[in-house]
């Protein structure tokens, strides 16, 4: 449990701000911020200028990237210590995702793997961090709906959205049946749909506000008409009393 606390306390220091995951092959650039080697390389490959994604400091020329050996060792030791710690009082409760490899009373899953696909507790997860065959497997927060994110035909994670067929597909689907179709990454499509939803919600909100404003103006006008009518009646009544 102490190791978990150490990881939580160092979360910002060992997390890549680009992929939002624990640093892999960490490199520290001249401004002092650290990123995964692959993440910062891809970021600069796609940018017009070389700048820090975190503080926006711009470099006149692309800096040479050297692995931060010390930071890399710290992360490895923290992971090893955390994963080897006994998961006491960590049994799955109501609403938790259970580890699929525990026998008897099951522990709570720490991560779900979209590549496997399966969910793992601390003890059974360690090969994904240390074992070469599992390198590159996609780990996500515990998910009880893994089957919905897996291609039924190929048993691979759904990573692509086929715009032509309006469906989520895996990489095997791309090769075997969707070649030539218009496709985007699933995350890109999700972000686009989110933007569209936010725009729609904004339009609805603006329409409701306009209707509310119109309703208030109508009520105010009706109230003024009512007050004006009462004043006229009072005037007529008083005038009648005087004439008598």
PDB file of N, CA, C and O in Angstrom, residues 129-207:
ATOM      1  N   UNK A 129       3.703  -5.270 -17.749  1.00  0.00           N
ATOM      2  CA  UNK A 129       4.714  -4.229 -17.547  1.00  0.00           C
ATOM      3  C   UNK A 129       6.131  -4.763 -17.756  1.00  0.00           C
ATOM      4  O   UNK A 129       7.009  -4.038 -18.226  1.00  0.00           O
ATOM      5  N   UNK A 130       6.336  -6.007 -17.394  1.00  0.00           N
ATOM      6  CA  UNK A 130       7.697  -6.551 -17.406  1.00  0.00           C
ATOM      7  C   UNK A 130       7.951  -7.536 -18.540  1.00  0.00           C
ATOM      8  O   UNK A 130       9.083  -7.738 -18.949  1.00  0.00           O
ATOM      9  N   UNK A 131       6.903  -8.210 -19.035  1.00  0.00           N
ATOM     10  CA  UNK A 131       7.109  -9.255 -20.048  1.00  0.00           C
ATOM     11  C   UNK A 131       7.151  -8.702 -21.454  1.00  0.00           C
ATOM     12  O   UNK A 131       6.288  -7.926 -21.864  1.00  0.00           O
ATOM     13  N   UNK A 132       8.148  -9.084 -22.237  1.00  0.00           N
ATOM     14  CA  UNK A 132       8.310  -8.607 -23.616  1.00  0.00           C
ATOM     15  C   UNK A 132       7.115  -8.940 -24.510  1.00  0.00           C
ATOM     16  O   UNK A 132       6.708  -8.109 -25.329  1.00  0.00           O
ATOM     17  N   UNK A 133       6.514 -10.151 -24.401  1.00  0.00           N
ATOM     18  CA  UNK A 133       5.389 -10.478 -25.288  1.00  0.00           C
ATOM     19  C   UNK A 133       4.196  -9.540 -25.127  1.00  0.00           C
ATOM     20  O   UNK A 133       3.380  -9.411 -26.035  1.00  0.00           O
ATOM     21  N   UNK A 134       4.077  -8.890 -23.971  1.00  0.00           N
ATOM     22  CA  UNK A 134       2.929  -8.032 -23.707  1.00  0.00           C
ATOM     23  C   UNK A 134       3.223  -6.552 -23.991  1.00  0.00           C
ATOM     24  O   UNK A 134       2.356  -5.707 -23.812  1.00  0.00           O
ATOM     25  N   UNK A 135       4.430  -6.245 -24.418  1.00  0.00           N
ATOM     26  CA  UNK A 135       4.786  -4.855 -24.660  1.00  0.00           C
ATOM     27  C   UNK A 135       3.944  -4.290 -25.797  1.00  0.00           C
ATOM     28  O   UNK A 135       3.818  -4.862 -26.870  1.00  0.00           O
ATOM     29  N   UNK A 136       3.335  -3.139 -25.556  1.00  0.00           N
ATOM     30  CA  UNK A 136       2.492  -2.525 -26.575  1.00  0.00           C
ATOM     31  C   UNK A 136       1.030  -2.871 -26.453  1.00  0.00           C
ATOM     32  O   UNK A 136       0.201  -2.338 -27.192  1.00  0.00           O
ATOM     33  N   UNK A 137       0.697  -3.778 -25.526  1.00  0.00           N
ATOM     34  CA  UNK A 137      -0.717  -4.103 -25.315  1.00  0.00           C
ATOM     35  C   UNK A 137      -1.430  -2.879 -24.734  1.00  0.00           C
ATOM     36  O   UNK A 137      -0.854  -2.130 -23.952  1.00  0.00           O
ATOM     37  N   UNK A 138      -2.685  -2.699 -25.105  1.00  0.00           N
ATOM     38  CA  UNK A 138      -3.417  -1.490 -24.712  1.00  0.00           C
ATOM     39  C   UNK A 138      -4.161  -1.705 -23.394  1.00  0.00           C
ATOM     40  O   UNK A 138      -5.154  -2.428 -23.333  1.00  0.00           O
ATOM     41  N   UNK A 139      -3.676  -1.028 -22.327  1.00  0.00           N
ATOM     42  CA  UNK A 139      -4.292  -1.115 -21.011  1.00  0.00           C
ATOM     43  C   UNK A 139      -5.192   0.091 -20.782  1.00  0.00           C
ATOM     44  O   UNK A 139      -4.839   1.218 -21.117  1.00  0.00           O
ATOM     45  N   UNK A 140      -6.361  -0.158 -20.191  1.00  0.00           N
ATOM     46  CA  UNK A 140      -7.310   0.912 -19.869  1.00  0.00           C
ATOM     47  C   UNK A 140      -7.802   0.701 -18.443  1.00  0.00           C
ATOM     48  O   UNK A 140      -7.530  -0.322 -17.818  1.00  0.00           O
ATOM     49  N   UNK A 141      -8.518   1.689 -17.921  1.00  0.00           N
ATOM     50  CA  UNK A 141      -9.112   1.527 -16.598  1.00  0.00           C
ATOM     51  C   UNK A 141     -10.066   0.343 -16.611  1.00  0.00           C
ATOM     52  O   UNK A 141     -10.624   0.002 -17.663  1.00  0.00           O
ATOM     53  N   UNK A 142     -10.265  -0.293 -15.444  1.00  0.00           N
ATOM     54  CA  UNK A 142     -11.140  -1.473 -15.390  1.00  0.00           C
ATOM     55  C   UNK A 142     -12.464  -1.234 -16.091  1.00  0.00           C
ATOM     56  O   UNK A 142     -13.139  -0.241 -15.841  1.00  0.00           O
ATOM     57  N   UNK A 143     -12.816  -2.139 -16.974  1.00  0.00           N
ATOM     58  CA  UNK A 143     -14.020  -1.969 -17.796  1.00  0.00           C
ATOM     59  C   UNK A 143     -14.814  -3.273 -17.796  1.00  0.00           C
ATOM     60  O   UNK A 143     -14.318  -4.310 -18.238  1.00  0.00           O
ATOM     61  N   UNK A 144     -16.042  -3.222 -17.308  1.00  0.00           N
ATOM     62  CA  UNK A 144     -16.874  -4.417 -17.269  1.00  0.00           C
ATOM     63  C   UNK A 144     -17.533  -4.700 -18.615  1.00  0.00           C
ATOM     64  O   UNK A 144     -18.140  -5.754 -18.815  1.00  0.00           O
ATOM     65  N   UNK A 145     -17.416  -3.764 -19.560  1.00  0.00           N
ATOM     66  CA  UNK A 145     -18.038  -3.935 -20.875  1.00  0.00           C
ATOM     67  C   UNK A 145     -16.992  -4.160 -21.967  1.00  0.00           C
ATOM     68  O   UNK A 145     -17.100  -3.605 -23.063  1.00  0.00           O
ATOM     69  N   UNK A 146     -15.987  -4.947 -21.665  1.00  0.00           N
ATOM     70  CA  UNK A 146     -14.906  -5.190 -22.627  1.00  0.00           C
ATOM     71  C   UNK A 146     -15.422  -5.784 -23.934  1.00  0.00           C
ATOM     72  O   UNK A 146     -14.922  -5.461 -25.013  1.00  0.00           O
ATOM     73  N   UNK A 147     -16.417  -6.667 -23.836  1.00  0.00           N
ATOM     74  CA  UNK A 147     -16.916  -7.345 -25.030  1.00  0.00           C
ATOM     75  C   UNK A 147     -17.465  -6.346 -26.047  1.00  0.00           C
ATOM     76  O   UNK A 147     -17.417  -6.593 -27.255  1.00  0.00           O
ATOM     77  N   UNK A 148     -17.979  -5.216 -25.572  1.00  0.00           N
ATOM     78  CA  UNK A 148     -18.515  -4.202 -26.485  1.00  0.00           C
ATOM     79  C   UNK A 148     -17.410  -3.473 -27.235  1.00  0.00           C
ATOM     80  O   UNK A 148     -17.690  -2.795 -28.230  1.00  0.00           O
ATOM     81  N   UNK A 149     -16.173  -3.593 -26.746  1.00  0.00           N
ATOM     82  CA  UNK A 149     -15.045  -2.905 -27.375  1.00  0.00           C
ATOM     83  C   UNK A 149     -14.175  -3.869 -28.185  1.00  0.00           C
ATOM     84  O   UNK A 149     -13.088  -3.509 -28.617  1.00  0.00           O
ATOM     85  N   UNK A 150     -14.656  -5.115 -28.332  1.00  0.00           N
ATOM     86  CA  UNK A 150     -13.909  -6.141 -29.056  1.00  0.00           C
ATOM     87  C   UNK A 150     -14.679  -6.572 -30.296  1.00  0.00           C
ATOM     88  O   UNK A 150     -15.898  -6.740 -30.270  1.00  0.00           O
ATOM     89  N   UNK A 151     -13.972  -6.726 -31.407  1.00  0.00           N
ATOM     90  CA  UNK A 151     -14.573  -7.202 -32.651  1.00  0.00           C
ATOM     91  C   UNK A 151     -14.995  -8.664 -32.477  1.00  0.00           C
ATOM     92  O   UNK A 151     -14.160  -9.523 -32.156  1.00  0.00           O
ATOM     93  N   UNK A 152     -16.275  -8.956 -32.678  1.00  0.00           N
ATOM     94  CA  UNK A 152     -16.772 -10.314 -32.501  1.00  0.00           C
ATOM     95  C   UNK A 152     -16.152 -11.286 -33.505  1.00  0.00           C
ATOM     96  O   UNK A 152     -15.937 -12.457 -33.197  1.00  0.00           O
ATOM     97  N   UNK A 153     -15.842 -10.802 -34.687  1.00  0.00           N
ATOM     98  CA  UNK A 153     -15.321 -11.669 -35.748  1.00  0.00           C
ATOM     99  C   UNK A 153     -13.851 -12.016 -35.544  1.00  0.00           C
ATOM    100  O   UNK A 153     -13.442 -13.165 -35.706  1.00  0.00           O
ATOM    101  N   UNK A 154     -13.027 -11.014 -35.160  1.00  0.00           N
ATOM    102  CA  UNK A 154     -11.585 -11.226 -35.075  1.00  0.00           C
ATOM    103  C   UNK A 154     -11.033 -11.214 -33.650  1.00  0.00           C
ATOM    104  O   UNK A 154      -9.840 -11.449 -33.443  1.00  0.00           O
ATOM    105  N   UNK A 155     -11.889 -10.876 -32.671  1.00  0.00           N
ATOM    106  CA  UNK A 155     -11.472 -10.810 -31.266  1.00  0.00           C
ATOM    107  C   UNK A 155     -10.308  -9.831 -31.067  1.00  0.00           C
ATOM    108  O   UNK A 155      -9.392 -10.074 -30.292  1.00  0.00           O
ATOM    109  N   UNK A 156     -10.342  -8.730 -31.808  1.00  0.00           N
ATOM    110  CA  UNK A 156      -9.354  -7.658 -31.686  1.00  0.00           C
ATOM    111  C   UNK A 156     -10.064  -6.397 -31.200  1.00  0.00           C
ATOM    112  O   UNK A 156     -11.272  -6.240 -31.373  1.00  0.00           O
ATOM    113  N   UNK A 157      -9.286  -5.489 -30.584  1.00  0.00           N
ATOM    114  CA  UNK A 157      -9.895  -4.262 -30.070  1.00  0.00           C
ATOM    115  C   UNK A 157     -10.381  -3.376 -31.214  1.00  0.00           C
ATOM    116  O   UNK A 157      -9.756  -3.280 -32.274  1.00  0.00           O
ATOM    117  N   UNK A 158     -11.540  -2.747 -30.997  1.00  0.00           N
ATOM    118  CA  UNK A 158     -12.120  -1.836 -31.992  1.00  0.00           C
ATOM    119  C   UNK A 158     -11.386  -0.503 -31.902  1.00  0.00           C
ATOM    120  O   UNK A 158     -11.559   0.241 -30.947  1.00  0.00           O
ATOM    121  N   UNK A 159     -10.569  -0.205 -32.906  1.00  0.00           N
ATOM    122  CA  UNK A 159      -9.739   0.999 -32.881  1.00  0.00           C
ATOM    123  C   UNK A 159     -10.056   1.966 -34.018  1.00  0.00           C
ATOM    124  O   UNK A 159      -9.592   3.104 -34.010  1.00  0.00           O
ATOM    125  N   UNK A 160     -10.855   1.507 -35.000  1.00  0.00           N
ATOM    126  CA  UNK A 160     -11.113   2.308 -36.199  1.00  0.00           C
ATOM    127  C   UNK A 160     -12.620   2.508 -36.364  1.00  0.00           C
ATOM    128  O   UNK A 160     -13.419   1.616 -36.061  1.00  0.00           O
ATOM    129  N   UNK A 161     -12.990   3.714 -36.830  1.00  0.00           N
ATOM    130  CA  UNK A 161     -14.387   3.962 -37.164  1.00  0.00           C
ATOM    131  C   UNK A 161     -14.508   4.062 -38.680  1.00  0.00           C
ATOM    132  O   UNK A 161     -13.867   4.903 -39.315  1.00  0.00           O
ATOM    133  N   UNK A 162     -15.311   3.168 -39.245  1.00  0.00           N
ATOM    134  CA  UNK A 162     -15.525   3.174 -40.689  1.00  0.00           C
ATOM    135  C   UNK A 162     -16.655   4.115 -41.046  1.00  0.00           C
ATOM    136  O   UNK A 162     -17.817   3.817 -40.788  1.00  0.00           O
ATOM    137  N   UNK A 163     -16.317   5.259 -41.632  1.00  0.00           N
ATOM    138  CA  UNK A 163     -17.343   6.253 -41.990  1.00  0.00           C
ATOM    139  C   UNK A 163     -18.238   5.741 -43.116  1.00  0.00           C
ATOM    140  O   UNK A 163     -19.428   6.069 -43.181  1.00  0.00           O
ATOM    141  N   UNK A 164     -17.688   4.937 -43.992  1.00  0.00           N
ATOM    142  CA  UNK A 164     -18.471   4.414 -45.111  1.00  0.00           C
ATOM    143  C   UNK A 164     -19.610   3.533 -44.620  1.00  0.00           C
ATOM    144  O   UNK A 164     -20.741   3.624 -45.103  1.00  0.00           O
ATOM    145  N   UNK A 165     -19.295   2.666 -43.646  1.00  0.00           N
ATOM    146  CA  UNK A 165     -20.306   1.731 -43.113  1.00  0.00           C
ATOM    147  C   UNK A 165     -20.894   2.200 -41.794  1.00  0.00           C
ATOM    148  O   UNK A 165     -21.772   1.528 -41.242  1.00  0.00           O
ATOM    149  N   UNK A 166     -20.391   3.339 -41.267  1.00  0.00           N
ATOM    150  CA  UNK A 166     -20.863   3.872 -39.987  1.00  0.00           C
ATOM    151  C   UNK A 166     -20.778   2.802 -38.890  1.00  0.00           C
ATOM    152  O   UNK A 166     -21.748   2.509 -38.194  1.00  0.00           O
ATOM    153  N   UNK A 167     -19.579   2.215 -38.751  1.00  0.00           N
ATOM    154  CA  UNK A 167     -19.412   1.142 -37.765  1.00  0.00           C
ATOM    155  C   UNK A 167     -17.995   1.151 -37.199  1.00  0.00           C
ATOM    156  O   UNK A 167     -17.054   1.663 -37.828  1.00  0.00           O
ATOM    157  N   UNK A 168     -17.854   0.580 -35.997  1.00  0.00           N
ATOM    158  CA  UNK A 168     -16.546   0.444 -35.357  1.00  0.00           C
ATOM    159  C   UNK A 168     -15.930  -0.882 -35.785  1.00  0.00           C
ATOM    160  O   UNK A 168     -16.588  -1.927 -35.719  1.00  0.00           O
ATOM    161  N   UNK A 169     -14.674  -0.844 -36.191  1.00  0.00           N
ATOM    162  CA  UNK A 169     -14.019  -2.051 -36.687  1.00  0.00           C
ATOM    163  C   UNK A 169     -12.608  -2.167 -36.115  1.00  0.00           C
ATOM    164  O   UNK A 169     -12.071  -1.214 -35.555  1.00  0.00           O
ATOM    165  N   UNK A 170     -12.026  -3.368 -36.242  1.00  0.00           N
ATOM    166  CA  UNK A 170     -10.651  -3.602 -35.793  1.00  0.00           C
ATOM    167  C   UNK A 170      -9.708  -3.541 -36.995  1.00  0.00           C
ATOM    168  O   UNK A 170     -10.147  -3.412 -38.143  1.00  0.00           O
ATOM    169  N   UNK A 171      -8.419  -3.674 -36.737  1.00  0.00           N
ATOM    170  CA  UNK A 171      -7.434  -3.580 -37.821  1.00  0.00           C
ATOM    171  C   UNK A 171      -7.570  -4.741 -38.804  1.00  0.00           C
ATOM    172  O   UNK A 171      -7.304  -4.584 -39.998  1.00  0.00           O
ATOM    173  N   UNK A 172      -7.984  -5.914 -38.321  1.00  0.00           N
ATOM    174  CA  UNK A 172      -8.181  -7.056 -39.219  1.00  0.00           C
ATOM    175  C   UNK A 172      -9.345  -6.791 -40.177  1.00  0.00           C
ATOM    176  O   UNK A 172      -9.302  -7.193 -41.342  1.00  0.00           O
ATOM    177  N   UNK A 173     -10.373  -6.108 -39.696  1.00  0.00           N
ATOM    178  CA  UNK A 173     -11.504  -5.746 -40.559  1.00  0.00           C
ATOM    179  C   UNK A 173     -11.039  -4.828 -41.679  1.00  0.00           C
ATOM    180  O   UNK A 173     -11.483  -4.942 -42.829  1.00  0.00           O
ATOM    181  N   UNK A 174     -10.138  -3.904 -41.336  1.00  0.00           N
ATOM    182  CA  UNK A 174      -9.606  -2.950 -42.326  1.00  0.00           C
ATOM    183  C   UNK A 174      -8.936  -3.700 -43.461  1.00  0.00           C
ATOM    184  O   UNK A 174      -9.152  -3.404 -44.648  1.00  0.00           O
ATOM    185  N   UNK A 175      -8.147  -4.705 -43.116  1.00  0.00           N
ATOM    186  CA  UNK A 175      -7.381  -5.462 -44.120  1.00  0.00           C
ATOM    187  C   UNK A 175      -8.288  -6.373 -44.940  1.00  0.00           C
ATOM    188  O   UNK A 175      -8.152  -6.474 -46.159  1.00  0.00           O
ATOM    189  N   UNK A 176      -9.241  -7.008 -44.244  1.00  0.00           N
ATOM    190  CA  UNK A 176     -10.015  -8.075 -44.896  1.00  0.00           C
ATOM    191  C   UNK A 176     -11.299  -7.626 -45.600  1.00  0.00           C
ATOM    192  O   UNK A 176     -11.775  -8.326 -46.492  1.00  0.00           O
ATOM    193  N   UNK A 177     -11.862  -6.485 -45.203  1.00  0.00           N
ATOM    194  CA  UNK A 177     -13.136  -6.172 -45.842  1.00  0.00           C
ATOM    195  C   UNK A 177     -13.444  -4.708 -46.040  1.00  0.00           C
ATOM    196  O   UNK A 177     -14.447  -4.367 -46.658  1.00  0.00           O
ATOM    197  N   UNK A 178     -12.604  -3.831 -45.531  1.00  0.00           N
ATOM    198  CA  UNK A 178     -12.923  -2.403 -45.595  1.00  0.00           C
ATOM    199  C   UNK A 178     -11.851  -1.609 -46.356  1.00  0.00           C
ATOM    200  O   UNK A 178     -11.778  -0.391 -46.210  1.00  0.00           O
ATOM    201  N   UNK A 179     -11.030  -2.293 -47.118  1.00  0.00           N
ATOM    202  CA  UNK A 179      -9.977  -1.612 -47.863  1.00  0.00           C
ATOM    203  C   UNK A 179     -10.586  -0.628 -48.871  1.00  0.00           C
ATOM    204  O   UNK A 179     -11.457  -0.979 -49.652  1.00  0.00           O
ATOM    205  N   UNK A 180     -10.143   0.616 -48.810  1.00  0.00           N
ATOM    206  CA  UNK A 180     -10.668   1.645 -49.705  1.00  0.00           C
ATOM    207  C   UNK A 180     -11.793   2.446 -49.099  1.00  0.00           C
ATOM    208  O   UNK A 180     -12.209   3.460 -49.669  1.00  0.00           O
ATOM    209  N   UNK A 181     -12.296   1.995 -47.939  1.00  0.00           N
ATOM    210  CA  UNK A 181     -13.362   2.740 -47.273  1.00  0.00           C
ATOM    211  C   UNK A 181     -12.796   3.949 -46.536  1.00  0.00           C
ATOM    212  O   UNK A 181     -11.619   3.967 -46.174  1.00  0.00           O
ATOM    213  N   UNK A 182     -13.631   4.931 -46.306  1.00  0.00           N
ATOM    214  CA  UNK A 182     -13.212   6.107 -45.550  1.00  0.00           C
ATOM    215  C   UNK A 182     -13.212   5.776 -44.058  1.00  0.00           C
ATOM    216  O   UNK A 182     -14.234   5.376 -43.500  1.00  0.00           O
ATOM    217  N   UNK A 183     -12.048   5.931 -43.411  1.00  0.00           N
ATOM    218  CA  UNK A 183     -11.902   5.523 -42.017  1.00  0.00           C
ATOM    219  C   UNK A 183     -11.119   6.572 -41.226  1.00  0.00           C
ATOM    220  O   UNK A 183     -10.298   7.293 -41.783  1.00  0.00           O
ATOM    221  N   UNK A 184     -11.391   6.627 -39.923  1.00  0.00           N
ATOM    222  CA  UNK A 184     -10.631   7.479 -39.007  1.00  0.00           C
ATOM    223  C   UNK A 184     -10.418   6.689 -37.720  1.00  0.00           C
ATOM    224  O   UNK A 184     -11.085   5.671 -37.478  1.00  0.00           O
ATOM    225  N   UNK A 185      -9.474   7.147 -36.895  1.00  0.00           N
ATOM    226  CA  UNK A 185      -9.287   6.500 -35.604  1.00  0.00           C
ATOM    227  C   UNK A 185     -10.538   6.687 -34.759  1.00  0.00           C
ATOM    228  O   UNK A 185     -11.193   7.729 -34.824  1.00  0.00           O
ATOM    229  N   UNK A 186     -10.847   5.678 -33.961  1.00  0.00           N
ATOM    230  CA  UNK A 186     -12.067   5.700 -33.156  1.00  0.00           C
ATOM    231  C   UNK A 186     -12.082   6.891 -32.203  1.00  0.00           C
ATOM    232  O   UNK A 186     -13.108   7.540 -32.011  1.00  0.00           O
ATOM    233  N   UNK A 187     -10.918   7.209 -31.626  1.00  0.00           N
ATOM    234  CA  UNK A 187     -10.831   8.327 -30.690  1.00  0.00           C
ATOM    235  C   UNK A 187     -11.083   9.648 -31.406  1.00  0.00           C
ATOM    236  O   UNK A 187     -11.730  10.550 -30.865  1.00  0.00           O
ATOM    237  N   UNK A 188     -10.595   9.764 -32.639  1.00  0.00           N
ATOM    238  CA  UNK A 188     -10.819  10.975 -33.431  1.00  0.00           C
ATOM    239  C   UNK A 188     -12.302  11.163 -33.718  1.00  0.00           C
ATOM    240  O   UNK A 188     -12.841  12.270 -33.611  1.00  0.00           O
ATOM    241  N   UNK A 189     -12.984  10.061 -34.064  1.00  0.00           N
ATOM    242  CA  UNK A 189     -14.421  10.126 -34.341  1.00  0.00           C
ATOM    243  C   UNK A 189     -15.200  10.466 -33.071  1.00  0.00           C
ATOM    244  O   UNK A 189     -16.164  11.241 -33.109  1.00  0.00           O
ATOM    245  N   UNK A 190     -14.755   9.901 -31.930  1.00  0.00           N
ATOM    246  CA  UNK A 190     -15.425  10.186 -30.656  1.00  0.00           C
ATOM    247  C   UNK A 190     -15.319  11.672 -30.322  1.00  0.00           C
ATOM    248  O   UNK A 190     -16.296  12.295 -29.895  1.00  0.00           O
ATOM    249  N   UNK A 191     -14.117  12.241 -30.528  1.00  0.00           N
ATOM    250  CA  UNK A 191     -13.916  13.663 -30.252  1.00  0.00           C
ATOM    251  C   UNK A 191     -14.774  14.526 -31.169  1.00  0.00           C
ATOM    252  O   UNK A 191     -15.333  15.545 -30.746  1.00  0.00           O
ATOM    253  N   UNK A 192     -14.903  14.118 -32.433  1.00  0.00           N
ATOM    254  CA  UNK A 192     -15.708  14.873 -33.399  1.00  0.00           C
ATOM    255  C   UNK A 192     -17.188  14.814 -33.013  1.00  0.00           C
ATOM    256  O   UNK A 192     -17.888  15.832 -33.045  1.00  0.00           O
ATOM    257  N   UNK A 193     -17.647  13.616 -32.618  1.00  0.00           N
ATOM    258  CA  UNK A 193     -19.045  13.467 -32.191  1.00  0.00           C
ATOM    259  C   UNK A 193     -19.309  14.281 -30.928  1.00  0.00           C
ATOM    260  O   UNK A 193     -20.398  14.861 -30.758  1.00  0.00           O
ATOM    261  N   UNK A 194     -18.313  14.321 -30.038  1.00  0.00           N
ATOM    262  CA  UNK A 194     -18.451  15.093 -28.806  1.00  0.00           C
ATOM    263  C   UNK A 194     -18.596  16.580 -29.110  1.00  0.00           C
ATOM    264  O   UNK A 194     -19.430  17.271 -28.513  1.00  0.00           O
ATOM    265  N   UNK A 195     -17.799  17.065 -30.076  1.00  0.00           N
ATOM    266  CA  UNK A 195     -17.884  18.468 -30.478  1.00  0.00           C
ATOM    267  C   UNK A 195     -19.255  18.779 -31.080  1.00  0.00           C
ATOM    268  O   UNK A 195     -19.844  19.816 -30.807  1.00  0.00           O
ATOM    269  N   UNK A 196     -19.758  17.864 -31.912  1.00  0.00           N
ATOM    270  CA  UNK A 196     -21.063  18.057 -32.526  1.00  0.00           C
ATOM    271  C   UNK A 196     -22.164  18.083 -31.474  1.00  0.00           C
ATOM    272  O   UNK A 196     -23.094  18.896 -31.544  1.00  0.00           O
ATOM    273  N   UNK A 197     -22.043  17.172 -30.487  1.00  0.00           N
ATOM    274  CA  UNK A 197     -23.032  17.114 -29.411  1.00  0.00           C
ATOM    275  C   UNK A 197     -23.012  18.399 -28.588  1.00  0.00           C
ATOM    276  O   UNK A 197     -24.073  18.944 -28.246  1.00  0.00           O
ATOM    277  N   UNK A 198     -21.799  18.885 -28.284  1.00  0.00           N
ATOM    278  CA  UNK A 198     -21.678  20.128 -27.515  1.00  0.00           C
ATOM    279  C   UNK A 198     -22.266  21.306 -28.279  1.00  0.00           C
ATOM    280  O   UNK A 198     -22.916  22.180 -27.694  1.00  0.00           O
ATOM    281  N   UNK A 199     -22.039  21.331 -29.610  1.00  0.00           N
ATOM    282  CA  UNK A 199     -22.587  22.411 -30.440  1.00  0.00           C
ATOM    283  C   UNK A 199     -24.118  22.350 -30.450  1.00  0.00           C
ATOM    284  O   UNK A 199     -24.795  23.377 -30.349  1.00  0.00           O
ATOM    285  N   UNK A 200     -24.658  21.123 -30.552  1.00  0.00           N
ATOM    286  CA  UNK A 200     -26.117  20.953 -30.544  1.00  0.00           C
ATOM    287  C   UNK A 200     -26.704  21.384 -29.212  1.00  0.00           C
ATOM    288  O   UNK A 200     -27.727  22.081 -29.160  1.00  0.00           O
ATOM    289  N   UNK A 201     -26.055  20.971 -28.124  1.00  0.00           N
ATOM    290  CA  UNK A 201     -26.528  21.331 -26.788  1.00  0.00           C
ATOM    291  C   UNK A 201     -26.469  22.848 -26.582  1.00  0.00           C
ATOM    292  O   UNK A 201     -27.340  23.431 -25.945  1.00  0.00           O
ATOM    293  N   UNK A 202     -25.433  23.473 -27.146  1.00  0.00           N
ATOM    294  CA  UNK A 202     -25.292  24.924 -27.049  1.00  0.00           C
ATOM    295  C   UNK A 202     -26.434  25.628 -27.793  1.00  0.00           C
ATOM    296  O   UNK A 202     -26.994  26.603 -27.298  1.00  0.00           O
ATOM    297  N   UNK A 203     -26.801  25.101 -28.983  1.00  0.00           N
ATOM    298  CA  UNK A 203     -27.905  25.676 -29.756  1.00  0.00           C
ATOM    299  C   UNK A 203     -29.227  25.527 -29.003  1.00  0.00           C
ATOM    300  O   UNK A 203     -30.055  26.453 -28.982  1.00  0.00           O
ATOM    301  N   UNK A 204     -29.425  24.345 -28.400  1.00  0.00           N
ATOM    302  CA  UNK A 204     -30.653  24.098 -27.645  1.00  0.00           C
ATOM    303  C   UNK A 204     -30.739  25.049 -26.448  1.00  0.00           C
ATOM    304  O   UNK A 204     -31.786  25.626 -26.166  1.00  0.00           O
ATOM    305  N   UNK A 205     -29.602  25.201 -25.756  1.00  0.00           N
ATOM    306  CA  UNK A 205     -29.563  26.083 -24.589  1.00  0.00           C
ATOM    307  C   UNK A 205     -29.867  27.522 -24.993  1.00  0.00           C
ATOM    308  O   UNK A 205     -30.628  28.224 -24.308  1.00  0.00           O
ATOM    309  N   UNK A 206     -29.268  27.961 -26.113  1.00  0.00           N
ATOM    310  CA  UNK A 206     -29.497  29.324 -26.594  1.00  0.00           C
ATOM    311  C   UNK A 206     -30.970  29.515 -26.977  1.00  0.00           C
ATOM    312  O   UNK A 206     -31.566  30.551 -26.689  1.00  0.00           O
ATOM    313  N   UNK A 207     -31.580  28.493 -27.607  1.00  0.00           N
ATOM    314  CA  UNK A 207     -32.983  28.567 -27.979  1.00  0.00           C
ATOM    315  C   UNK A 207     -33.893  28.656 -26.763  1.00  0.00           C
ATOM    316  O   UNK A 207     -34.858  29.426 -26.749  1.00  0.00           O
TER     317      UNK A 207
END
